[in-house]
Amino acid sequence: MSASNQVKGCCPLDCQDTCSWVAHVVEGRVIRIEGARDHPFTRGALCAKVNDYQERTYAPDRILTPLRRTGPKGSGQFERITWDLALDTITARFGEIIEIDGPEALLPLNYLGSMGVLQRRALMRLFHVLGTSRFHGSICGAAGNVLEAEGHPRGFDPEEIVDSRFILLWGANLLTTSHHHFHFIREARRRGARVLCIDPRRTITAKACDEHVSILPGSDCVLAAGLGHVLLKEDLADLAFAGEVIADLEAFRAQVEPWTPERVGEVCGLPADTVRRLGREFGTARPATIRCGVAPQQTVHGETFVRSLSALAILGGHWRYRGGGLFIETTPVFDEKRALRPDLVAGNPRSLDMARLGEHLTSEELVPPVKGLMVWTMNIAVDQPDVRLVRKGLQRDDLFTVVLEHFMTDTARYADIVLPSTTQLEHFDVQGAWGHHYISVNNPAIEPLGESKPHSEVLRLLAARMGLTHPALFESDEEIAGACLPAELSLEDLRAKGWHKSSRERPDFDAMDSRLTVAVGVPLRVAPPYANALQLLTPKSHYFMNSSFANMRRQRKAMQRPTLEMNTADARQRGLAEGQEVLVRNDRGALRVWLNLTDDIHPGVVTLPGKWWSLPKITGAVANELSPSAWSPGGQPAYNDTFVEVVPIASNEV
């Protein structure tokens, strides 16, 4: 076999690890990828989701030409067309919409299907120049974003965690979602740290910790109040530090006073002694880290939950020490807004909350209504809350939808025009991270397959077709990406090395403009709507990245089929058996799934891992069809406030 050419790149997906990789290319074809061995985070290993990413690039069902819809929306019936015809159609339809309803009738949407500044961000320049509607909010970690905007720190360099003496993993299944972070936890443990996991499931991460504490999902705010109670009652709090940082310390003291370990244990479903011991361990360690996942935020009480963890980290004085504090996410010094170019926006066009997309697409009061939609780097017909309403909106005859994609996803099936997008092995890009302080480059390993194009090229082609002339619409990939880099880093050096660490300083509480508010009440978990209702969680799976890879052969084989995890006692009460096909249903819809009975899940809770597509129908299970139309005050979709019943499938439903 010919010697391989090794090309430095990185994983584009919505993961805190943001791994650097090396693509091995032989005679113009990528034969394998491997984690970059010299990268301090990646350390030569990739996860089970992407360790054969080249199979995505060469997948037989990949979209490689522009397509035009020929059948009803959602049917997946398309015909092949040329790029010229696709661009002309988009230009004409967008032009008609702007002329009749104004530019705000157009809405661009993108998320973290790719974190690259070119694939995700650059195309927004076109819509900024056109003056279209914008979008705000998040479908994932909105609660944490709200608290950060108030000044609450929520991250530091995760490599510092090796210096922590007590690590509290709160709703974070790191060995499935971001396993490279566990390197530093293992090292801290080797140095003597204790590692404890709070999670309603005994995940593979929980099994790797010193202790697993199982609580009812949604009772997290109560448990945090109980820990604060112990810190204050037993004089374990760093009151000098807390008094300097917290504006309402006495109000917080009064707030947690009633939450004794006994009362907390009753609400959370755990022994009072566990609450007391957990508070003591957290209060006496110097330093301690709360390493929180995104999932516990996904409730109507999301902001209160994050605020309660911030209060604990401050109250314990853990921010004083390297390796201590609250870690939810962190980013390198890297200015992605320079790829977006928000300065191109003239006036003040409206901004729509992306987490309420279903409402926007079906509203009769929105003026002007959304008449044109362009979607890239997200699968809105699967990942959005209230997805039935989203699909209803996508079915509108008067909505012109363009989707840039690799595959015929649930969202692409509703498009009028589908444009073939390059995969990460076929384009140049630069990206930051949301779990560490490294900037990564992605050098193209091969030429684009078929007629696929990177999104930055689509930007330039559409801008020219529309007769737009602003220079920002025609900048090269290198100009766009290079503008985002910190001053000390050149694009040439980044391309050669593959990655660069650009760390932020630890939070400087002395430099804060004002002290922080932490006392806003202790909400109880959302109550089940009826007796014996089960709370449905939809955790990330080991083999899918949100809805990415749900169509890939190896990953689907590993996941087998949509499987509902249920506590053995709950199943026995309902007369259900291991492996049985059942209906998971509520007043919003029903899904057919298969049962996995286990004692590793809290009673009263069921989980459906992975974001499955609706097709093929035999394994179609879009869990967000069951999620409520509910959000936190800051806009966090309340995915975890979903309640269902699980029943056998009747003979007429088989």
XYZ file of C-alpha atoms in Angstrom:
654
model
C 0.000 0.000 0.000
C 1.187 3.519 -0.744
C 2.422 5.637 2.135
C -0.268 7.824 3.632
C -0.287 11.591 3.684
C -1.182 12.839 7.159
C -3.411 15.916 7.351
C -4.128 17.774 10.590
C -7.761 18.494 11.321
C -10.335 18.489 14.105
C -13.766 17.189 15.014
C -16.482 19.752 14.207
C -19.222 18.472 16.508
C -21.077 19.846 19.538
C -18.823 18.305 22.190
C -16.723 19.847 24.934
C -13.650 17.840 23.912
C -13.227 19.437 20.432
C -10.636 16.821 19.491
C -7.747 17.355 17.120
C -7.275 14.520 14.662
C -5.032 13.360 11.856
C -6.520 12.114 8.595
C -4.508 9.443 6.775
C -4.883 9.884 3.016
C -3.813 7.344 0.396
C -4.217 8.146 -3.307
C -6.760 10.867 -2.618
C -8.919 8.842 -0.225
C -9.079 9.053 3.578
C -8.477 5.535 4.884
C -8.680 6.349 8.588
C -8.541 9.116 11.164
C -6.927 9.053 14.575
C -6.720 11.434 17.499
C -3.748 13.796 17.511
C -1.215 12.227 19.841
C 0.531 15.511 20.653
C -2.664 17.304 21.713
C -2.846 17.684 25.527
C -6.577 17.000 25.516
C -7.080 14.515 22.689
C -4.036 12.373 23.549
C -4.413 10.157 20.494
C -7.965 8.944 21.215
C -11.277 9.685 19.523
C -14.726 8.773 20.799
C -16.996 5.960 19.623
C -19.057 8.470 17.654
C -16.391 9.807 15.307
C -13.484 7.342 15.267
C -14.480 6.300 11.747
C -15.600 9.739 10.555
C -14.398 8.953 7.028
C -17.387 6.606 6.721
C -19.626 9.660 6.979
C -17.811 11.305 4.095
C -18.051 8.209 1.883
C -21.526 7.079 2.992
C -23.614 5.711 0.092
C -26.674 7.793 1.067
C -24.786 11.086 1.192
C -26.281 14.019 -0.741
C -23.778 15.060 -3.426
C -25.862 17.264 -5.755
C -28.407 20.047 -5.285
C -31.967 18.753 -5.007
C -35.400 20.236 -5.646
C -38.548 18.962 -3.982
C -41.030 17.162 -6.271
C -43.476 15.684 -3.745
C -45.299 16.864 -0.623
C -43.224 18.446 2.117
C -41.847 15.749 4.394
C -42.168 13.034 1.734
C -38.480 13.039 0.820
C -39.286 13.186 -2.909
C -36.639 15.221 -4.748
C -35.002 15.547 -8.131
C -31.428 16.399 -8.973
C -30.784 19.915 -10.279
C -27.721 21.998 -11.116
C -26.072 24.481 -8.809
C -26.988 27.248 -11.229
C -30.666 26.361 -11.036
C -30.515 25.997 -7.249
C -28.867 29.403 -6.809
C -31.260 31.049 -9.270
C -34.258 29.559 -7.459
C -33.052 30.703 -4.036
C -32.217 34.170 -5.336
C -35.607 34.558 -7.001
C -37.645 33.271 -4.070
C -35.713 35.248 -1.452
C -36.035 38.333 -3.660
C -39.803 37.892 -3.953
C -40.148 37.482 -0.198
C -38.110 40.619 0.493
C -40.106 42.626 -2.062
C -43.530 41.534 -0.805
C -43.043 41.006 2.950
C -39.720 42.700 3.676
C -36.351 41.194 4.647
C -37.531 40.278 8.163
C -39.703 37.578 6.549
C -36.461 35.650 5.986
C -34.970 33.678 8.889
C -31.553 31.963 8.930
C -30.999 29.189 11.483
C -27.838 27.377 12.500
C -26.484 25.623 15.555
C -23.609 23.332 16.534
C -23.710 20.623 13.876
C -20.391 22.238 13.044
C -18.541 24.557 15.411
C -16.320 25.921 12.642
C -16.417 29.658 12.028
C -16.707 29.095 8.288
C -19.263 26.284 8.255
C -21.420 27.722 11.042
C -20.814 31.449 11.197
C -19.729 32.925 7.852
C -23.013 32.475 5.975
C -24.701 34.799 8.473
C -22.927 37.700 6.760
C -25.342 37.358 3.837
C -28.397 37.660 6.061
C -26.905 40.540 8.025
C -26.409 42.518 4.807
C -29.940 41.657 3.660
C -31.397 42.863 6.987
C -33.310 39.666 7.721
C -34.629 38.472 11.047
C -31.984 37.242 13.428
C -32.214 34.567 16.088
C -31.164 34.387 19.717
C -31.266 31.933 22.588
C -30.247 28.308 22.696
C -31.821 24.862 22.694
C -29.174 23.494 25.025
C -27.415 25.487 27.764
C -29.516 28.651 27.827
C -29.820 28.658 31.626
C -26.069 28.814 32.111
C -25.823 31.558 29.483
C -28.245 33.700 31.462
C -26.222 33.365 34.655
C -22.957 34.105 32.872
C -24.518 37.291 31.488
C -25.215 38.334 35.091
C -21.532 37.871 35.946
C -21.554 34.397 37.500
C -18.395 32.552 36.471
C -19.060 29.062 35.189
C -15.726 27.719 34.059
C -11.943 27.665 34.163
C -9.163 25.707 32.486
C -10.282 22.088 33.031
C -6.676 20.935 33.164
C -6.571 22.579 36.617
C -8.953 19.916 37.925
C -5.933 17.710 38.677
C -5.395 19.991 41.693
C -8.911 19.532 43.066
C -9.369 17.513 46.239
C -13.085 16.789 45.868
C -14.886 16.585 42.517
C -18.649 16.601 42.366
C -19.949 15.484 38.959
C -23.505 16.813 38.845
C -25.555 15.367 35.979
C -22.427 14.913 33.860
C -21.856 11.577 32.124
C -18.389 12.505 30.939
C -17.308 9.068 29.752
C -20.098 9.205 27.173
C -20.296 12.910 26.356
C -16.727 14.244 26.736
C -14.473 11.437 27.890
C -11.207 13.342 27.502
C -12.170 15.518 30.470
C -11.986 12.415 32.609
C -8.193 12.319 32.080
C -7.831 15.139 34.588
C -10.351 13.713 37.022
C -8.463 10.412 37.054
C -5.219 12.272 37.719
C -6.820 14.221 40.580
C -8.079 10.937 41.986
C -4.593 9.442 41.718
C -3.383 12.390 43.811
C -5.969 11.653 46.481
C -9.155 13.460 45.370
C -12.546 11.912 45.978
C -14.931 11.821 43.005
C -18.676 11.655 43.480
C -21.434 11.588 40.853
C -24.985 12.915 41.289
C -27.246 11.465 38.610
C -30.620 9.699 38.449
C -28.866 7.045 36.332
C -25.918 4.911 37.348
C -24.050 5.781 34.163
C -20.674 4.452 33.103
C -19.249 7.640 34.593
C -21.047 7.067 37.898
C -19.639 3.534 37.991
C -16.131 4.954 37.559
C -16.495 7.312 40.542
C -15.955 6.674 44.238
C -19.660 7.094 44.913
C -22.927 7.499 43.030
C -25.790 9.501 44.549
C -29.099 8.889 42.778
C -31.718 11.624 43.079
C -35.064 12.376 41.495
C -34.458 14.529 38.418
C -35.614 18.086 38.979
C -34.908 17.982 42.717
C -31.393 19.372 42.165
C -32.218 22.828 43.556
C -33.408 21.235 46.775
C -30.232 19.175 47.142
C -28.111 22.276 46.529
C -30.081 24.093 49.243
C -29.396 21.210 51.604
C -25.671 21.404 50.942
C -25.759 25.160 51.557
C -27.607 24.484 54.816
C -24.846 22.130 55.994
C -22.067 24.554 55.015
C -23.635 27.346 57.049
C -24.876 25.310 60.011
C -21.545 23.564 60.539
C -19.348 26.649 59.943
C -17.795 25.174 56.805
C -18.480 28.223 54.621
C -15.826 30.764 53.674
C -17.905 33.706 54.845
C -15.178 36.259 54.291
C -14.969 35.412 50.584
C -18.713 34.916 50.204
C -19.427 38.255 51.840
C -17.222 40.015 49.287
C -18.851 38.306 46.285
C -22.497 37.702 47.214
C -24.870 40.658 47.461
C -27.631 38.850 49.355
C -25.764 36.465 51.641
C -28.189 36.868 54.553
C -31.169 36.280 52.282
C -29.447 33.116 51.050
C -28.881 32.004 54.628
C -32.589 32.434 55.343
C -33.465 30.627 52.111
C -31.541 27.445 52.941
C -32.278 27.474 56.691
C -35.422 25.270 56.405
C -33.717 22.729 54.142
C -32.391 20.306 56.704
C -30.782 17.068 55.501
C -33.882 15.173 56.604
C -36.252 17.345 54.591
C -33.931 17.336 51.571
C -33.623 13.571 51.694
C -37.386 13.147 51.572
C -37.736 15.381 48.501
C -34.702 14.070 46.602
C -35.166 10.402 47.443
C -31.946 9.762 49.344
C -30.809 9.280 52.953
C -30.399 12.372 55.140
C -26.954 11.150 56.194
C -25.856 11.281 52.550
C -26.875 14.938 52.315
C -25.030 15.751 55.534
C -21.871 13.874 54.559
C -21.863 15.348 51.057
C -22.067 18.867 52.470
C -19.216 18.183 54.871
C -16.977 16.734 52.178
C -17.647 19.646 49.870
C -17.117 22.164 52.665
C -13.848 20.761 54.014
C -12.044 20.045 50.729
C -9.698 22.750 49.530
C -10.379 23.076 46.731
C -13.518 21.360 45.486
C -14.946 21.419 41.980
C -18.560 21.150 40.885
C -18.403 19.741 37.359
C -21.931 20.189 36.039
C -23.480 18.830 32.851
C -25.955 20.596 30.615
C -28.821 18.165 31.247
C -29.831 19.335 34.781
C -30.412 22.821 33.345
C -33.120 21.558 30.990
C -36.114 22.324 33.186
C -38.299 25.338 33.890
C -36.047 25.942 36.919
C -32.818 25.913 34.881
C -31.476 29.316 35.912
C -32.260 28.702 39.587
C -30.367 25.426 39.431
C -27.242 26.999 37.935
C -27.490 29.888 40.413
C -27.616 27.424 43.307
C -24.427 25.708 42.139
C -22.718 29.067 41.704
C -23.731 29.935 45.273
C -22.181 26.699 46.591
C -18.889 27.243 44.764
C -18.651 30.770 46.167
C -19.862 29.870 49.652
C -17.232 27.164 49.949
C -14.514 29.619 48.892
C -13.370 27.195 46.215
C -12.776 29.874 43.596
C -9.809 31.055 45.702
C -7.801 28.009 44.641
C -6.482 26.615 41.396
C -8.697 23.699 40.412
C -11.663 24.905 42.451
C -15.004 26.421 41.558
C -17.887 25.684 39.225
C -17.232 24.209 35.797
C -20.041 24.060 33.239
C -18.213 25.310 30.183
C -15.279 27.440 29.139
C -13.837 28.845 25.908
C -10.449 29.939 24.585
C -9.629 33.524 23.663
C -11.149 33.422 20.192
C -13.474 36.012 18.621
C -16.093 34.166 16.554
C -18.096 37.369 16.069
C -15.550 38.498 13.518
C -16.731 35.661 11.293
C -20.362 36.656 11.892
C -19.767 40.368 11.245
C -22.759 41.675 13.236
C -21.585 45.172 12.302
C -23.048 44.536 8.843
C -26.569 44.693 10.285
C -28.281 47.981 9.446
C -30.918 49.228 11.853
C -32.434 46.865 14.374
C -34.123 43.873 12.686
C -36.185 41.677 14.956
C -34.639 38.720 16.724
C -36.605 35.495 17.252
C -35.974 32.938 19.996
C -34.687 29.799 18.296
C -36.045 27.632 21.117
C -39.592 28.753 20.209
C -39.254 28.008 16.509
C -42.500 26.052 16.364
C -44.406 29.085 17.629
C -42.701 31.398 15.129
C -43.391 29.165 12.127
C -47.080 28.707 13.002
C -47.927 32.112 14.470
C -50.805 34.091 12.955
C -49.749 37.211 14.868
C -46.112 37.426 13.755
C -45.728 40.348 11.328
C -44.292 39.727 8.870
C -44.648 35.953 9.032
C -41.571 33.839 8.346
C -41.809 33.143 4.598
C -38.241 32.044 3.885
C -36.030 29.776 5.957
C -32.433 28.662 5.485
C -31.142 25.968 7.846
C -27.624 24.652 8.240
C -25.681 22.725 10.910
C -28.868 21.663 12.715
C -31.725 19.175 12.390
C -34.684 21.240 13.578
C -37.300 18.545 12.864
C -35.662 16.330 15.525
C -33.705 18.487 17.987
C -36.131 21.323 18.657
C -38.543 21.365 21.594
C -42.205 21.122 20.631
C -41.085 19.363 17.468
C -44.621 18.527 16.330
C -45.317 22.256 16.058
C -42.014 22.774 14.222
C -43.002 20.127 11.668
C -46.423 21.700 11.278
C -44.696 24.971 10.428
C -42.304 23.301 7.992
C -45.293 21.857 6.113
C -46.648 25.303 5.230
C -47.094 25.722 1.477
C -46.106 29.388 1.687
C -42.805 28.697 3.493
C -39.775 28.438 1.188
C -37.108 26.371 2.938
C -33.470 25.790 1.991
C -31.398 23.201 3.875
C -27.631 22.633 3.603
C -26.925 19.017 4.533
C -24.903 15.833 4.187
C -27.920 13.491 4.333
C -31.675 13.422 3.862
C -32.434 14.220 7.503
C -35.916 14.748 8.904
C -35.395 18.479 8.329
C -34.116 18.111 4.765
C -37.255 16.159 3.887
C -39.257 19.366 4.393
C -36.975 21.522 2.233
C -37.796 23.029 -1.145
C -34.110 23.120 -2.057
C -31.365 20.973 -0.526
C -27.748 22.016 -1.052
C -24.951 19.428 -0.650
C -22.581 20.410 2.130
C -18.978 19.315 2.517
C -17.970 17.190 5.486
C -15.097 18.072 7.796
C -12.596 16.102 5.699
C -13.317 18.253 2.631
C -13.002 21.862 3.738
C -10.791 24.272 5.647
C -12.052 25.689 8.931
C -10.997 27.058 12.310
C -12.887 26.669 15.555
C -12.796 27.332 19.259
C -14.225 25.082 21.957
C -16.708 25.186 24.798
C -14.920 22.741 27.083
C -11.253 23.774 27.002
C -8.892 26.551 25.900
C -7.571 25.209 22.587
C -8.165 26.710 19.150
C -8.176 24.087 16.405
C -7.614 24.119 12.662
C -9.162 21.799 10.120
C -7.063 21.403 7.005
C -8.932 19.725 4.117
C -7.748 16.159 3.597
C -9.441 15.597 0.233
C -11.262 17.524 -2.476
C -15.049 17.859 -2.036
C -16.944 14.815 -3.240
C -19.529 15.196 -5.970
C -20.850 18.728 -6.143
C -20.694 19.409 -2.401
C -19.509 22.849 -1.341
C -18.359 24.462 1.925
C -20.754 27.026 3.366
C -18.318 29.889 2.869
C -18.412 29.209 -0.868
C -22.208 29.157 -0.767
C -22.002 32.599 0.867
C -19.940 33.992 -1.977
C -22.029 32.344 -4.712
C -25.349 33.571 -3.328
C -24.028 37.081 -2.676
C -22.864 37.367 -6.278
C -26.169 35.935 -7.609
C -28.126 38.489 -5.577
C -26.064 41.378 -6.895
C -24.659 42.274 -3.477
C -21.335 44.082 -3.391
C -20.170 44.452 0.212
C -16.532 43.260 0.403
C -17.214 41.214 3.546
C -19.370 38.864 1.464
C -16.437 37.955 -0.753
C -13.578 37.548 1.695
C -11.545 34.375 1.391
C -11.774 31.557 3.897
C -8.354 32.514 5.204
C -9.384 36.134 5.733
C -12.560 35.172 7.606
C -10.882 32.568 9.808
C -7.735 34.579 10.449
C -9.713 37.541 11.776
C -11.017 35.416 14.653
C -7.598 34.470 16.026
C -5.959 36.138 19.029
C -3.181 38.602 18.281
C -0.346 36.229 19.209
C -1.419 33.537 16.746
C -0.987 33.537 12.979
C -3.111 31.382 10.716
C 0.050 29.970 9.160
C 1.333 28.759 12.525
C -2.053 27.301 13.462
C -2.291 25.367 10.193
C 1.162 23.937 10.725
C 0.730 22.881 14.355
C -2.950 21.974 14.264
C -3.902 23.584 17.571
C -3.020 26.425 19.919
C -3.831 27.007 23.574
C -5.157 30.484 24.303
C -6.257 30.513 27.940
C -8.536 32.866 29.742
C -7.572 33.949 33.234
C -9.411 32.529 36.224
C -12.371 34.686 37.294
C -11.300 37.902 38.980
C -13.936 38.642 41.599
C -12.215 41.880 42.614
C -12.784 43.242 39.120
C -16.540 42.597 39.101
C -18.755 45.618 38.662
C -21.206 44.426 41.294
C -21.742 41.567 43.692
C -23.773 38.543 42.642
C -27.333 37.610 43.537
C -27.893 34.017 44.634
C -31.092 33.983 46.741
C -34.103 33.513 44.463
C -35.971 30.692 46.206
C -35.780 26.899 46.213
C -38.249 25.465 43.692
C -39.514 21.913 43.955
C -39.351 19.592 40.982
C -42.182 19.877 38.476
C -44.979 17.660 39.757
C -46.103 14.672 37.662
C -49.464 15.444 36.014
C -51.098 12.229 37.207
C -50.497 9.285 39.540
C -47.841 6.806 38.438
C -46.565 9.094 35.672
C -42.931 8.461 34.824
C -40.429 11.242 34.184
C -38.796 10.850 30.778
C -35.150 11.845 30.300
C -33.421 11.782 26.915
C -29.690 11.656 27.679
C -27.010 11.774 25.029
C -25.998 8.379 23.781
C -22.573 6.802 23.447
C -22.789 6.541 19.651
C -24.943 9.441 18.411
C -23.912 13.089 18.678
C -27.343 14.596 19.265
C -29.034 13.502 16.011
C -25.786 13.170 14.018
C -24.816 9.573 13.145
C -28.364 8.302 13.724
C -28.311 7.134 10.099
C -24.788 5.650 10.101
C -24.465 1.868 9.889
C -21.925 1.220 12.662
C -23.427 3.637 15.144
C -26.967 2.355 14.554
C -25.766 -1.229 14.955
C -24.192 -0.313 18.296
C -27.403 1.402 19.461
C -29.519 -1.424 17.975
C -32.927 0.212 18.398
C -34.676 2.889 20.478
C -34.467 1.457 23.983
C -36.268 2.727 27.043
C -34.464 2.187 30.333
C -36.862 1.501 33.208
C -36.382 0.582 36.832
C -37.114 -3.088 37.402
C -39.629 -2.387 40.170
C -41.525 0.107 37.984
C -41.744 -2.487 35.215
C -42.935 -5.207 37.584
C -45.673 -2.880 38.866
C -46.880 -2.402 35.283
C -46.545 -6.028 34.224
C -43.792 -5.246 31.699
C -40.862 -7.473 30.744
C -37.294 -7.132 29.517
C -37.081 -6.598 25.749
C -40.811 -5.987 25.378
C -41.987 -3.523 22.738
C -44.053 -0.810 24.397
C -45.628 2.577 23.845
C -44.242 5.631 25.606
C -46.998 8.204 25.443
C -48.551 11.350 26.829
C -51.090 13.852 25.581
C -48.655 15.055 22.904
C -47.912 11.781 21.156
C -46.585 8.240 21.394
C -43.354 6.408 20.541
C -42.742 2.687 19.997
C -39.634 1.529 21.848
C -38.137 -1.575 23.453
C -37.612 -2.019 27.189
C -34.348 -2.464 29.043
C -34.995 -3.194 32.712
C -32.296 -2.091 35.125
C -31.724 -1.108 38.733
C -29.287 1.559 37.540
C -32.071 4.126 37.162
C -34.011 5.930 39.869
C -37.559 4.662 40.469
C -40.152 6.822 38.755
C -37.767 7.713 35.920
C -37.323 6.326 32.396
C -34.669 7.276 29.861
C -34.510 7.097 26.075
C -30.859 7.653 25.072
C -30.040 9.182 21.708
C -31.869 11.471 19.310
C -33.394 9.064 16.799
C -34.771 10.148 13.445
C -38.361 9.385 12.463
C -37.201 7.044 9.688
C -36.995 4.163 9.201
C -40.419 3.888 10.838
C -39.688 0.610 12.621
C -37.046 2.433 14.693
C -38.381 5.973 14.431
C -38.498 7.579 17.866
C -38.280 11.379 17.920
C -38.439 11.900 21.671
C -39.063 15.648 21.424
C -42.528 14.858 20.080
C -43.373 14.234 23.740
C -41.631 17.269 25.267
C -43.791 20.037 26.767
C -44.222 23.569 25.464
C -42.363 24.882 28.490
C -39.274 26.989 29.002
C -37.348 28.512 31.885
C -37.635 32.306 32.327
C -34.346 32.647 30.432
C -35.515 30.532 27.504
C -34.137 27.087 28.354
C -36.387 24.384 26.829
C -37.705 22.143 29.602
C -36.944 18.810 27.938
C -36.603 17.091 31.312
C -40.052 18.154 32.515
C -41.592 15.478 30.303
C -43.907 12.905 31.897
C -45.209 9.774 30.234
C -46.916 6.479 30.764
C -45.475 3.219 29.428
C -47.934 0.581 28.282
C -47.856 -2.635 26.258
C -48.613 -2.311 22.561
C -52.125 -3.536 21.846
C -52.670 -6.052 19.056
C -54.239 -3.392 16.833
C -51.145 -1.169 17.260
C -48.597 -3.781 16.101
